Coordinates of C-alpha atoms in Angstrom, one line a residue:
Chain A
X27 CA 72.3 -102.5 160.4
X28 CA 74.5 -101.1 158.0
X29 CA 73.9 -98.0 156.1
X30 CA 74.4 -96.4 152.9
X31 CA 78.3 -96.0 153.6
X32 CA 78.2 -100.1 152.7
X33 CA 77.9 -101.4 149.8
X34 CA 76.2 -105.4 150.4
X35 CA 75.3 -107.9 148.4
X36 CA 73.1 -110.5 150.1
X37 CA 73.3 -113.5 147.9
X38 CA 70.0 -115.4 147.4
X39 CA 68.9 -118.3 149.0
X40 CA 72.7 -117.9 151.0
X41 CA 71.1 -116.0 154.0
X42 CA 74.4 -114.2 154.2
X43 CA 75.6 -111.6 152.5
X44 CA 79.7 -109.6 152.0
X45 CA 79.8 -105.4 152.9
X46 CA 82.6 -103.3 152.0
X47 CA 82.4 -99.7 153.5
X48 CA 82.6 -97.2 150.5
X49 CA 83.5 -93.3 150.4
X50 CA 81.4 -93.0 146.9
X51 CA 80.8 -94.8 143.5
X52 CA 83.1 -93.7 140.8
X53 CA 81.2 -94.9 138.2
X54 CA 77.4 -96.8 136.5
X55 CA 76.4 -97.4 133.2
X56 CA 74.1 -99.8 132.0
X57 CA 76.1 -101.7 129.2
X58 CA 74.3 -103.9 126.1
X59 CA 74.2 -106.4 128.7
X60 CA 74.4 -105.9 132.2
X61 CA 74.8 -103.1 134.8
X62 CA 78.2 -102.0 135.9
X63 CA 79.5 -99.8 138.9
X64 CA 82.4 -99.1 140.4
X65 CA 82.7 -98.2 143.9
X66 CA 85.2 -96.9 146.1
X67 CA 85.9 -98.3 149.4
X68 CA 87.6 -97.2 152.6
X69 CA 90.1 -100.4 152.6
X70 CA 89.6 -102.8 149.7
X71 CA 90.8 -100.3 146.9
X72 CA 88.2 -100.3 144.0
X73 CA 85.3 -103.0 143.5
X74 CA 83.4 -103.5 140.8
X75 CA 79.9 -104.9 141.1
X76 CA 78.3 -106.0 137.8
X77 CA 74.2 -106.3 138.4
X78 CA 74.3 -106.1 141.9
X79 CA 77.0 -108.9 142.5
X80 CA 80.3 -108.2 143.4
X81 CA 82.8 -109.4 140.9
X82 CA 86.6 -107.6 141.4
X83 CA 88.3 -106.0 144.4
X84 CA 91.4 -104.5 144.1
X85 CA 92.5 -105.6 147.7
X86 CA 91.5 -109.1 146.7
X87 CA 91.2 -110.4 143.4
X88 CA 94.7 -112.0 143.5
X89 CA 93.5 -114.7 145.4
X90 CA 90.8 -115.7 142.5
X91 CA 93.0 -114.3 139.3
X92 CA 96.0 -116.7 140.0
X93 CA 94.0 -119.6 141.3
X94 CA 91.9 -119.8 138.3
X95 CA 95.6 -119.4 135.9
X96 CA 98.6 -121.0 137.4
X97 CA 97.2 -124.2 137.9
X98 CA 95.8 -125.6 135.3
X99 CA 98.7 -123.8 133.5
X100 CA 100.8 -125.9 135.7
X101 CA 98.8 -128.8 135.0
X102 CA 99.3 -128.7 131.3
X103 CA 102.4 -130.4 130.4
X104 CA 103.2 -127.3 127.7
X105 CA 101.0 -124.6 127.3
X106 CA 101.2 -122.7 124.3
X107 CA 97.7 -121.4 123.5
X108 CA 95.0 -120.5 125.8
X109 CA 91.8 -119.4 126.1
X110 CA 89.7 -117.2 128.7
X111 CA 86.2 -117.1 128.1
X112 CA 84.6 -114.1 130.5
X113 CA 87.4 -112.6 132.3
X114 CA 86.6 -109.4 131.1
X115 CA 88.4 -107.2 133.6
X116 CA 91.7 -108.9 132.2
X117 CA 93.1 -110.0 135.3
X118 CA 93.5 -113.3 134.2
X119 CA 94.9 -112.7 131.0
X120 CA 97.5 -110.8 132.8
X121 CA 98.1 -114.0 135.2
X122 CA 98.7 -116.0 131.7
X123 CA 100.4 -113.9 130.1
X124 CA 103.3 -114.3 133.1
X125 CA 103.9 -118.4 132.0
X126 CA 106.5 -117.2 129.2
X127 CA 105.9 -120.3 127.4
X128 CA 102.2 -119.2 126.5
X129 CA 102.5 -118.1 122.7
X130 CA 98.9 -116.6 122.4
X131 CA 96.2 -116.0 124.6
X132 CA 92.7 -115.3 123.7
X133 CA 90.3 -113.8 125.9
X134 CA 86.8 -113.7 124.9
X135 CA 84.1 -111.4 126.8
X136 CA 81.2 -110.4 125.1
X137 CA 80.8 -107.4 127.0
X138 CA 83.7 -105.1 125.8
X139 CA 82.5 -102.3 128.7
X140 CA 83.6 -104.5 131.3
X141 CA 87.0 -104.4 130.0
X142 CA 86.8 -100.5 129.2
X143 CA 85.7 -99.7 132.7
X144 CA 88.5 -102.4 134.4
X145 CA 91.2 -100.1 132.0
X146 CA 90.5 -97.0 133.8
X147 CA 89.7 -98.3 137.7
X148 CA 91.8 -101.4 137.6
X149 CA 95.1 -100.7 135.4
X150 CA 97.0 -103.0 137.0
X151 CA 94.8 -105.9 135.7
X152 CA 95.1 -104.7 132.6
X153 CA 98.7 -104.1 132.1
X154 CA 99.4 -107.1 129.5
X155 CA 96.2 -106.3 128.0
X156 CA 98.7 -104.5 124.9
X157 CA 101.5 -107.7 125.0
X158 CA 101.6 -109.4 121.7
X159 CA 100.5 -112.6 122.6
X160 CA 97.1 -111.3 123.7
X161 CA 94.4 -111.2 121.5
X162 CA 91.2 -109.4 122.8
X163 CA 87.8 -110.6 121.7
X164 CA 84.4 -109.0 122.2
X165 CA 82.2 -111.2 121.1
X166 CA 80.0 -114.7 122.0
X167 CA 82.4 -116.8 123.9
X168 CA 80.2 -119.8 123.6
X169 CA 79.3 -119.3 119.6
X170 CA 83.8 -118.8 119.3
X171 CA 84.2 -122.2 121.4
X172 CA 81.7 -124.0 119.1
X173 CA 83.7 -122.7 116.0
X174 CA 87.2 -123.1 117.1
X175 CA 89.0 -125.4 115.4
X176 CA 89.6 -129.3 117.1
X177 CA 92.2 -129.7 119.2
X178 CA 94.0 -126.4 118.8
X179 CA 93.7 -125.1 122.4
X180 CA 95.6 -126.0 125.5
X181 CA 93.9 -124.4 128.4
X182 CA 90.7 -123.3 128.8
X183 CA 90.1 -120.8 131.9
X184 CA 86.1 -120.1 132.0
X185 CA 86.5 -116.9 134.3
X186 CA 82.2 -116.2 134.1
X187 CA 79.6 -114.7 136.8
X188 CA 77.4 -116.7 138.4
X189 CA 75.2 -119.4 136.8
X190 CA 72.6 -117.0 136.0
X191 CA 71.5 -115.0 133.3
X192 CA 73.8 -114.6 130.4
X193 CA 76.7 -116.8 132.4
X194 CA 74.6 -120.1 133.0
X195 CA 74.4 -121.4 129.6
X196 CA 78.5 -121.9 130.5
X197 CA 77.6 -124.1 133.2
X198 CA 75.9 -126.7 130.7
X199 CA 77.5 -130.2 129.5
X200 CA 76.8 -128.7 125.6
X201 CA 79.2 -125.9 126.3
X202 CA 81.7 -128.4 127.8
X203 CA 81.5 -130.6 125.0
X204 CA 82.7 -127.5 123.0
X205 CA 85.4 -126.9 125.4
X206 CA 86.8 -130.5 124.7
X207 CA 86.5 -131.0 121.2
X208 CA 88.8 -127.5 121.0
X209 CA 91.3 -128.6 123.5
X210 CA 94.4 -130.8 122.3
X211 CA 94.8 -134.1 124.1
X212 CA 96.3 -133.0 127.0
X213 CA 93.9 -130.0 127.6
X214 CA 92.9 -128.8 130.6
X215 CA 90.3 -126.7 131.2
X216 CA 89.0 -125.0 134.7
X217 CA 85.9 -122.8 135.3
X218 CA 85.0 -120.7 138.4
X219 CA 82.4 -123.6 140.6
X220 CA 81.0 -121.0 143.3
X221 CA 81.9 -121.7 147.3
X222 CA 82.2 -125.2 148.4
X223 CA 79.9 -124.7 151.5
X224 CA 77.1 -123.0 149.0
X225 CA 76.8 -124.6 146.4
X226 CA 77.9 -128.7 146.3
X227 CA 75.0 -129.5 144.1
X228 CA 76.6 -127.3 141.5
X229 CA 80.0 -128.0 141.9
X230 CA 78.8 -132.4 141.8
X231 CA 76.8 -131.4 138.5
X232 CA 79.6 -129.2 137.2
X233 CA 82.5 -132.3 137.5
X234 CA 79.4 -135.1 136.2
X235 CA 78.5 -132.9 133.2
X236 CA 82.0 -132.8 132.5
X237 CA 82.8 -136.1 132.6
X238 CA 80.0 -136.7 130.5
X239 CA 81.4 -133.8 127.9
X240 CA 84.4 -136.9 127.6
X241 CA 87.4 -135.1 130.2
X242 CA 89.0 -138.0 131.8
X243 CA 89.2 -136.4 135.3
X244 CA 88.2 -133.4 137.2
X245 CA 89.5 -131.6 140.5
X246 CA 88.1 -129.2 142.3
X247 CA 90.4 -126.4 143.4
X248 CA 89.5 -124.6 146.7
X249 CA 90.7 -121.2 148.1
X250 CA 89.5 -117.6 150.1
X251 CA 87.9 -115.1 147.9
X252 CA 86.4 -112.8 150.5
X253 CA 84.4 -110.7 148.5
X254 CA 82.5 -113.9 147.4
X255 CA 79.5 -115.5 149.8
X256 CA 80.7 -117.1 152.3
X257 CA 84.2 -116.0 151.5
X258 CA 85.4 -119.7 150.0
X259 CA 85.8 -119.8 146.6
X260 CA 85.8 -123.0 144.2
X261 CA 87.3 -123.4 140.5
X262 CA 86.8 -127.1 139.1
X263 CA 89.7 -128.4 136.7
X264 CA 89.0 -130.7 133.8
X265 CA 91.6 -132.5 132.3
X266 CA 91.3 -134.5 129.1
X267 CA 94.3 -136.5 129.3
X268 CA 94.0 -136.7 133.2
X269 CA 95.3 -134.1 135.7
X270 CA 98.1 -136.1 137.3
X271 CA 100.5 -134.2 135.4
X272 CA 101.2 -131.2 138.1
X273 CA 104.5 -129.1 137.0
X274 CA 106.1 -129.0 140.8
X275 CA 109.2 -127.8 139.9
X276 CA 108.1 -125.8 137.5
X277 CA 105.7 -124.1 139.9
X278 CA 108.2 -124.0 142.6
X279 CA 111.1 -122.2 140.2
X280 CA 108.2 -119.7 138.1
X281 CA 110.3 -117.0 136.8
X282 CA 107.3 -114.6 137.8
X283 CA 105.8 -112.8 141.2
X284 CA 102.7 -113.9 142.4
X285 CA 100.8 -113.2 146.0
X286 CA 98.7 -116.2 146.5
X287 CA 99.6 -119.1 144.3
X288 CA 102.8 -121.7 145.2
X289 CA 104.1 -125.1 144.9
X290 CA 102.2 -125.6 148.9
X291 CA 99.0 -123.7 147.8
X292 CA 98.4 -125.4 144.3
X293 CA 98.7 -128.8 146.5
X294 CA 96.8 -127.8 149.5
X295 CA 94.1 -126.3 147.5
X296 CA 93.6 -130.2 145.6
X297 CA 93.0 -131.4 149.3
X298 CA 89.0 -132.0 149.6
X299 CA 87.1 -131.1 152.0
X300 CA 85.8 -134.1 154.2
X301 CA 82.1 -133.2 153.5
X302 CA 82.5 -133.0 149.9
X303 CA 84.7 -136.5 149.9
X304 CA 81.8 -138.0 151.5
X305 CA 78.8 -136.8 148.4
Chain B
X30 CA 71.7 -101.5 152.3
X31 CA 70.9 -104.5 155.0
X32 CA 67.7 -103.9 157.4
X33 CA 66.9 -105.1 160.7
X34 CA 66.7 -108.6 159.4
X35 CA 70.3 -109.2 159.3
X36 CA 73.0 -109.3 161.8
X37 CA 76.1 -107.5 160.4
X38 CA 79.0 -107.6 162.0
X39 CA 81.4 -104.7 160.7
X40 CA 84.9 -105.4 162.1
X41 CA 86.8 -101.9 163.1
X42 CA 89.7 -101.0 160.7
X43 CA 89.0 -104.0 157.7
X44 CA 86.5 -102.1 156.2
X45 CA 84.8 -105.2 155.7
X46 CA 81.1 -107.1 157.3
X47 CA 79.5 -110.2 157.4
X48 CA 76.0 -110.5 157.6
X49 CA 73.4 -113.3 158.5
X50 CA 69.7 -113.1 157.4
X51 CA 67.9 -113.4 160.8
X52 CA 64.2 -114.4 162.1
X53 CA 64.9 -113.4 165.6
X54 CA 66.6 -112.9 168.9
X55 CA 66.6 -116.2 170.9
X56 CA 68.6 -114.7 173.7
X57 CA 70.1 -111.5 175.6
X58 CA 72.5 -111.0 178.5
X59 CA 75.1 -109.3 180.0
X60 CA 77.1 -111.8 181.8
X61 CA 79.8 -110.5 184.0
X62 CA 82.2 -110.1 181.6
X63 CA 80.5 -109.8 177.8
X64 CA 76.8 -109.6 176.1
X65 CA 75.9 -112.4 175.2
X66 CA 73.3 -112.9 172.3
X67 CA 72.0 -115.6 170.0
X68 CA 70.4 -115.1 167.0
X69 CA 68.0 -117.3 165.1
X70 CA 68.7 -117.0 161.4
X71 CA 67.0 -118.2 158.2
X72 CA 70.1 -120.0 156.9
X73 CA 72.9 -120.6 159.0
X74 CA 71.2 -122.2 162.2
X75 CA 71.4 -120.1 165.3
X76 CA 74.0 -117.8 165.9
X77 CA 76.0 -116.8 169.4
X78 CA 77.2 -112.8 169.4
X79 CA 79.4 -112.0 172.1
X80 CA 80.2 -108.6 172.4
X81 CA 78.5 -107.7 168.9
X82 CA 81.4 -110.4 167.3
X83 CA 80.1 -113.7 165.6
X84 CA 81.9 -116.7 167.5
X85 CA 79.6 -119.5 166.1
X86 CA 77.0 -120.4 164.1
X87 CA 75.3 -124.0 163.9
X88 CA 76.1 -124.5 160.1
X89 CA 80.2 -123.1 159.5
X90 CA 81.5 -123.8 163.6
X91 CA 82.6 -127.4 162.3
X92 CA 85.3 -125.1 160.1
X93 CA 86.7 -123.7 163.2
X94 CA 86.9 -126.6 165.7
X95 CA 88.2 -129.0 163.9
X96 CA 91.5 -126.7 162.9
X97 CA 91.8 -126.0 166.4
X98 CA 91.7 -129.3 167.7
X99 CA 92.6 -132.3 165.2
X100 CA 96.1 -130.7 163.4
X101 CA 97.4 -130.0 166.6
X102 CA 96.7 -133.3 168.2
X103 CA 97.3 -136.0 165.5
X104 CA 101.0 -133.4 165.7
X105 CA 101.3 -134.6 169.0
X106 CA 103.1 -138.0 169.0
X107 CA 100.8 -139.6 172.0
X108 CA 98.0 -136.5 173.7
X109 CA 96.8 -137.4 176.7
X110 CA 96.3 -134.5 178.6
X111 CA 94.8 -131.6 176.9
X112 CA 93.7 -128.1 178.3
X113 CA 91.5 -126.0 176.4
X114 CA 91.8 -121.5 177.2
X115 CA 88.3 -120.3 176.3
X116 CA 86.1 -122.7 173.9
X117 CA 83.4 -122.0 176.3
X118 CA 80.6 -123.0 173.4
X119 CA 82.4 -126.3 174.2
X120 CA 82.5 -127.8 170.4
X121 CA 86.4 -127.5 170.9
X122 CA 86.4 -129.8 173.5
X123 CA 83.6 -132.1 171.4
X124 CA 86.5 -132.3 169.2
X125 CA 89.0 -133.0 171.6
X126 CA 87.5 -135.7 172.8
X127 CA 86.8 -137.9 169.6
X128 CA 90.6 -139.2 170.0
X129 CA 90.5 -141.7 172.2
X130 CA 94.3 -141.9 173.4
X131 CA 92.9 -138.3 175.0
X132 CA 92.4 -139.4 179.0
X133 CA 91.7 -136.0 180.6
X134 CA 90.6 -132.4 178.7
X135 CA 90.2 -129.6 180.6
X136 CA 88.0 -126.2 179.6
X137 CA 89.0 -123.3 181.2
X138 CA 86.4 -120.2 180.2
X139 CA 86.6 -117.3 182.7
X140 CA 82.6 -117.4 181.6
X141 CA 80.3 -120.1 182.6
X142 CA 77.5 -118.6 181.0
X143 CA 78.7 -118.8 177.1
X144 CA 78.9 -122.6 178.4
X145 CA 75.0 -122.5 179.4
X146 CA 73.8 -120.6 176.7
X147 CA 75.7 -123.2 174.1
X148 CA 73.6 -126.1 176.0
X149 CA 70.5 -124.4 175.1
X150 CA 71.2 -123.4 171.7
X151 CA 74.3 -125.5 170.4
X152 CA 73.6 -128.8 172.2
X153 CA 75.5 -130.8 169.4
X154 CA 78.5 -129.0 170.6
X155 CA 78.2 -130.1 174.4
X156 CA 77.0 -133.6 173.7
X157 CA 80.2 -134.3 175.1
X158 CA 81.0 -132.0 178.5
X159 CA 79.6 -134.7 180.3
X160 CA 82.3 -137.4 179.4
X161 CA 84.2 -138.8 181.8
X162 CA 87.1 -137.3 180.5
X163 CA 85.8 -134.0 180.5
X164 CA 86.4 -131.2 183.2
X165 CA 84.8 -127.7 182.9
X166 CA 86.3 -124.7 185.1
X167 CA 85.4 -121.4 185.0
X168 CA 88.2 -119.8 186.3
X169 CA 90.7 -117.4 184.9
X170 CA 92.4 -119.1 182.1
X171 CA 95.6 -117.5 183.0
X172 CA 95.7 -118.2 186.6
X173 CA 95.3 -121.4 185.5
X174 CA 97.9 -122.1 183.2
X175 CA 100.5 -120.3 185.5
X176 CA 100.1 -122.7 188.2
X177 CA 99.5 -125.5 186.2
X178 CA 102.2 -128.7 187.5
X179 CA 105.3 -127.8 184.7
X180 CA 105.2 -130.1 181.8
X181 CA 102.0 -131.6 182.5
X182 CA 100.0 -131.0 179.6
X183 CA 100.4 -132.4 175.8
X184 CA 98.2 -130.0 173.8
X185 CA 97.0 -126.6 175.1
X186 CA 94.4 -125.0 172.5
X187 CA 93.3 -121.4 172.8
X188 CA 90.3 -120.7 171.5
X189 CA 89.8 -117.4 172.8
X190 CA 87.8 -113.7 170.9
X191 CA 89.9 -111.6 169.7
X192 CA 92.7 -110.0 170.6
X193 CA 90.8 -106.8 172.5
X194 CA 89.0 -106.7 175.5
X195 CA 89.4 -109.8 178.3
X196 CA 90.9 -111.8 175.7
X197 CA 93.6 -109.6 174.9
X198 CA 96.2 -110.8 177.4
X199 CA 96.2 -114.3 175.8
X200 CA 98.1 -112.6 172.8
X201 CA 101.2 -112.2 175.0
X202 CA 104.8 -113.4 175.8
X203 CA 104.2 -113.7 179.0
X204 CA 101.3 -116.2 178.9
X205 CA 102.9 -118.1 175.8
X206 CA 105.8 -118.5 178.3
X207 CA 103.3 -119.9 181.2
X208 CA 102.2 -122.4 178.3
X209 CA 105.3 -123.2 177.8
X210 CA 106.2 -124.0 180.9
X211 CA 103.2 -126.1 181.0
X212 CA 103.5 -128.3 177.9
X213 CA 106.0 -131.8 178.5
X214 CA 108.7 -132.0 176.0
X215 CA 106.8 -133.0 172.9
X216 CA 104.2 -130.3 174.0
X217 CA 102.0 -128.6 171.5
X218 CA 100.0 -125.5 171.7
X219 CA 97.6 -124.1 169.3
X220 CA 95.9 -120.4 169.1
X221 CA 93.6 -118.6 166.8
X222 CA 95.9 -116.2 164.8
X223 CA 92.7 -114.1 163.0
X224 CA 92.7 -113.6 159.1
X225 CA 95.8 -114.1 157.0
X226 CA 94.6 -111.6 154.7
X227 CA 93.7 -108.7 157.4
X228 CA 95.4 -109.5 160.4
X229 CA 99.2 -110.0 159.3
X230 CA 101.0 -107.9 162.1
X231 CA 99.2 -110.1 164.9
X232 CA 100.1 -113.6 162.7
X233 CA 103.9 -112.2 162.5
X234 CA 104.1 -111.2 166.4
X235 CA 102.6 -114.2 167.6
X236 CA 104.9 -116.5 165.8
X237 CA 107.5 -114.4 167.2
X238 CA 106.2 -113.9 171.0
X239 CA 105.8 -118.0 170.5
X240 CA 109.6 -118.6 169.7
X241 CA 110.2 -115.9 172.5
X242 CA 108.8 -117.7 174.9
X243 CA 111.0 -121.1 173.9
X244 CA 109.0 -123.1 171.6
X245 CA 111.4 -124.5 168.9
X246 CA 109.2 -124.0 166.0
X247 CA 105.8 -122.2 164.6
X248 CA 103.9 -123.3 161.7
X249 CA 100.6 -121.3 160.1
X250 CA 97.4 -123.4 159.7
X251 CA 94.9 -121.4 157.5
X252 CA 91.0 -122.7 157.1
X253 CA 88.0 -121.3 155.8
X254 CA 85.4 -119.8 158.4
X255 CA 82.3 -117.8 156.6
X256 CA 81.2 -115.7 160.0
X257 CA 84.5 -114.5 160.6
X258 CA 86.0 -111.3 159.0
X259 CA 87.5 -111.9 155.5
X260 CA 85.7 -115.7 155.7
X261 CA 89.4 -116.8 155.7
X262 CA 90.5 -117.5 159.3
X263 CA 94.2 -119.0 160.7
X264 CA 95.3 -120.7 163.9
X265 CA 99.3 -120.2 165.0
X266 CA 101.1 -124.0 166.5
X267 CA 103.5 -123.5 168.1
X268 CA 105.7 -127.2 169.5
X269 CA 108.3 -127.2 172.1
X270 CA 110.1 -129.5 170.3
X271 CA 109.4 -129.0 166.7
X272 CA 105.9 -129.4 164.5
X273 CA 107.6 -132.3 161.7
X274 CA 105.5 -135.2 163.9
X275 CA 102.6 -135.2 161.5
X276 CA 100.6 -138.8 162.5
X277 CA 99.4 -138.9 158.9
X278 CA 98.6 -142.8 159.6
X279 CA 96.4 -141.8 162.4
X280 CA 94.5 -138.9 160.7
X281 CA 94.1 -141.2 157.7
X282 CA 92.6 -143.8 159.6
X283 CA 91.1 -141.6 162.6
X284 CA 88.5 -143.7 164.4
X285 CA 85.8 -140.7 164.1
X286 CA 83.9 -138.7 161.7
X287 CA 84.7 -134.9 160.8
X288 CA 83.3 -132.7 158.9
X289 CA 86.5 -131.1 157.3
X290 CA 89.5 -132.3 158.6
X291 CA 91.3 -135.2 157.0
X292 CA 94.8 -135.9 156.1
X293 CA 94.7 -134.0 152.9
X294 CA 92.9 -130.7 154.6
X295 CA 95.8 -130.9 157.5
X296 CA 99.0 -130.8 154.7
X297 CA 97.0 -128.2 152.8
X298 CA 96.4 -125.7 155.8
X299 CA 100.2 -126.1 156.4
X300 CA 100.6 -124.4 152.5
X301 CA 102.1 -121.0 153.4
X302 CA 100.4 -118.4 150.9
X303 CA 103.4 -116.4 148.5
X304 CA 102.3 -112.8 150.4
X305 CA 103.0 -114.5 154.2
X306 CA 106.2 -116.4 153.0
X307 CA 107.6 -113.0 151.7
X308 CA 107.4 -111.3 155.1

């Protein structure tokens, strides 16, 4: 059993559920949309937990905030103008932001607390969050995607919750159709797809409804997120003009730091599981 | 907070727990060396707790035992002989003995009653201990391997607990060196190296206590495993003379079905992530 010194979330349906021992929550409020706290933990730095599921660490979100970046940045032959819909704790923007040839990056949350709360307990995530390519948007990501103009964005990170409440409607082949009448011909986009042992009907829906949106080909991108369920983490990649265009060399000679992300890991994380190769 | 219809384990030191939704308790003892316990749970099959540590569960073990066993042995250039350290739920040695070229595997768990209480409650992982091929000891796993004829063996896997308790001594020089000693020149060995993310030290010393003890060259495989601590788990090979013997062919074409493992999966495990490299 574990006690109020843990903070849990038991994911539905999962029959599992991620604890990270806590000294004391630094901070709730109930935003125009959701709930958000911010715990402290004994080992994991900060986590922030937006109604009731656990969305950032600061011990761990590298893993997920350069997965769901580099490569499809790498994928794109020349990435010049992005866009991150969700991602309101900024750590992906700052991720983009890294690929110097990136000329403007949009990120789009319609909760503007998520980002005012990630300033204060997550500062490092937010540290491009004032570089001049970056262009911070607190409004409907879905209704901005709709209105964007054809064929004027490159990448498309979709950095959302889960497929409930106000994030499913971006797990739906309308919002994908959106997503690839804004992206230039060689677009790429790549959206969070929830663990590959939890959830395969989602992530075989996800790739269909995209193929149906009109992307050419999609790959799903696999890597550890421990503060996830079941600690395995998916992000599928769309890619308009096809995704055999991987930048290995530039990966390899990136002028920038990262923890996680490679040349190796971008490969390895293509590799697909047996089970899945088999649906 | 979690009730008494979970089983949490909370690892000492990573601040961390994973939990299992639970029906009941199938099973209770205290065999000569550990407790033994399995768990019934609502999602994940049943569960075996040894010593209040998850070592298997029916739906994620496939995760586990087929990193332990395949990499290693489609590295070795012809395996024939095989001795297993621990692995007493025997789904190691189920593995083992899908390759046909395999003529003899050996188990060696100090415990014979983990090996009974897995045929009760994980019989599809000892649908093979009665193969022809197959030889169970319960012995000390040590003992063995010191006396065992020199170069006699072409893969040794240790699939032992963790590094505490009984199982502590197989996380030293001195028994790598015994292995060592008991591999034939092309000899590979394989151990479970713990989480990349919170168990760096121990990946580091054994690598190092690995080339200590002679073998020419170490490589990291990394896999996801739910029930384990971070979900992101890593086993250390180490070959006497080298690891660049990939059978890709062979795994390609492999004669038997996994669950994971495939060519693909094996390269992408090798990918070493930035943070280890930089050590």
């Amino acid at each position: 059993m574990l006690d109020r010194n843990w903070f849990s979330e038991a994911m539905d349906g999962t029959g599992s559920a991620i604890s990270l021992k806590i000294t004391g929550k630094l901070h709730e409020e109930t935003s125009n949309y959701q709930k958000i706290e911010v715990y402290e933990t004994t080992e994991w730095g900060n986590l922030m937990v937006i109604d009731d599921c656990t969305m950032v660490s600061t011990r761990d979100n590298f893993l997920y905030h350069e997965m769901m970046s580099h490569p499809a940045l790498f994928t794109h032959p020349a990435p010049k103008n992005v866009a991150i819909i969700g991602g309101g704790d900024c750590g992906t923007l700052r991720e983009v932001l890294k690929h110097t040839e990136v000329e403007h990056a949009t990120q789009i949350d319609i909760d503007e607390r998520v980002t005012r709360v990630s300033e204060i307990y997550f500062p490092e995530l937010c540290e491009s969050n004032n570089d001049p390519r970056a262009e911070l948007l607190f409004i409907d990501g879905i209704k901005w995607m709709q209105e964007a103009q054809p064929g004027s964005l490159d990448v498309i990170i979709v950095d959302s919750t889960d497929p409930v409440g106000p994030g499913k409607v971006l797990f739906s082949a309308a919002f994908y159709k959106a997503c690839f009448e804004a992206l230039g011909e060689d677009g790429v986009m790549v959206q969070q797809s929830e663990s590959p042992l939890l959830h395969e009907e989602l992530i075989r829906c996800m790739s269909a409804d995209m193929h149906k949106a009109g992307f050419f080909a999609t790959r799903l991108l696999s890597f550890p997120q421990p503060i996830y369920p079941s600690g395995w983490w998916s992000a599928t990649m769309a890619g308009k003009g096809g995704l055999d265009t991987f930048r290995a060399d530039a990966a390899r000679e990136r002028s920038f730091e990262t923890r996680y992300y490679n040349e190796g890991i971008h490969l390895g994380a293509l590799a697909t599981p047996q089970f899945l190769h088999d649906l």
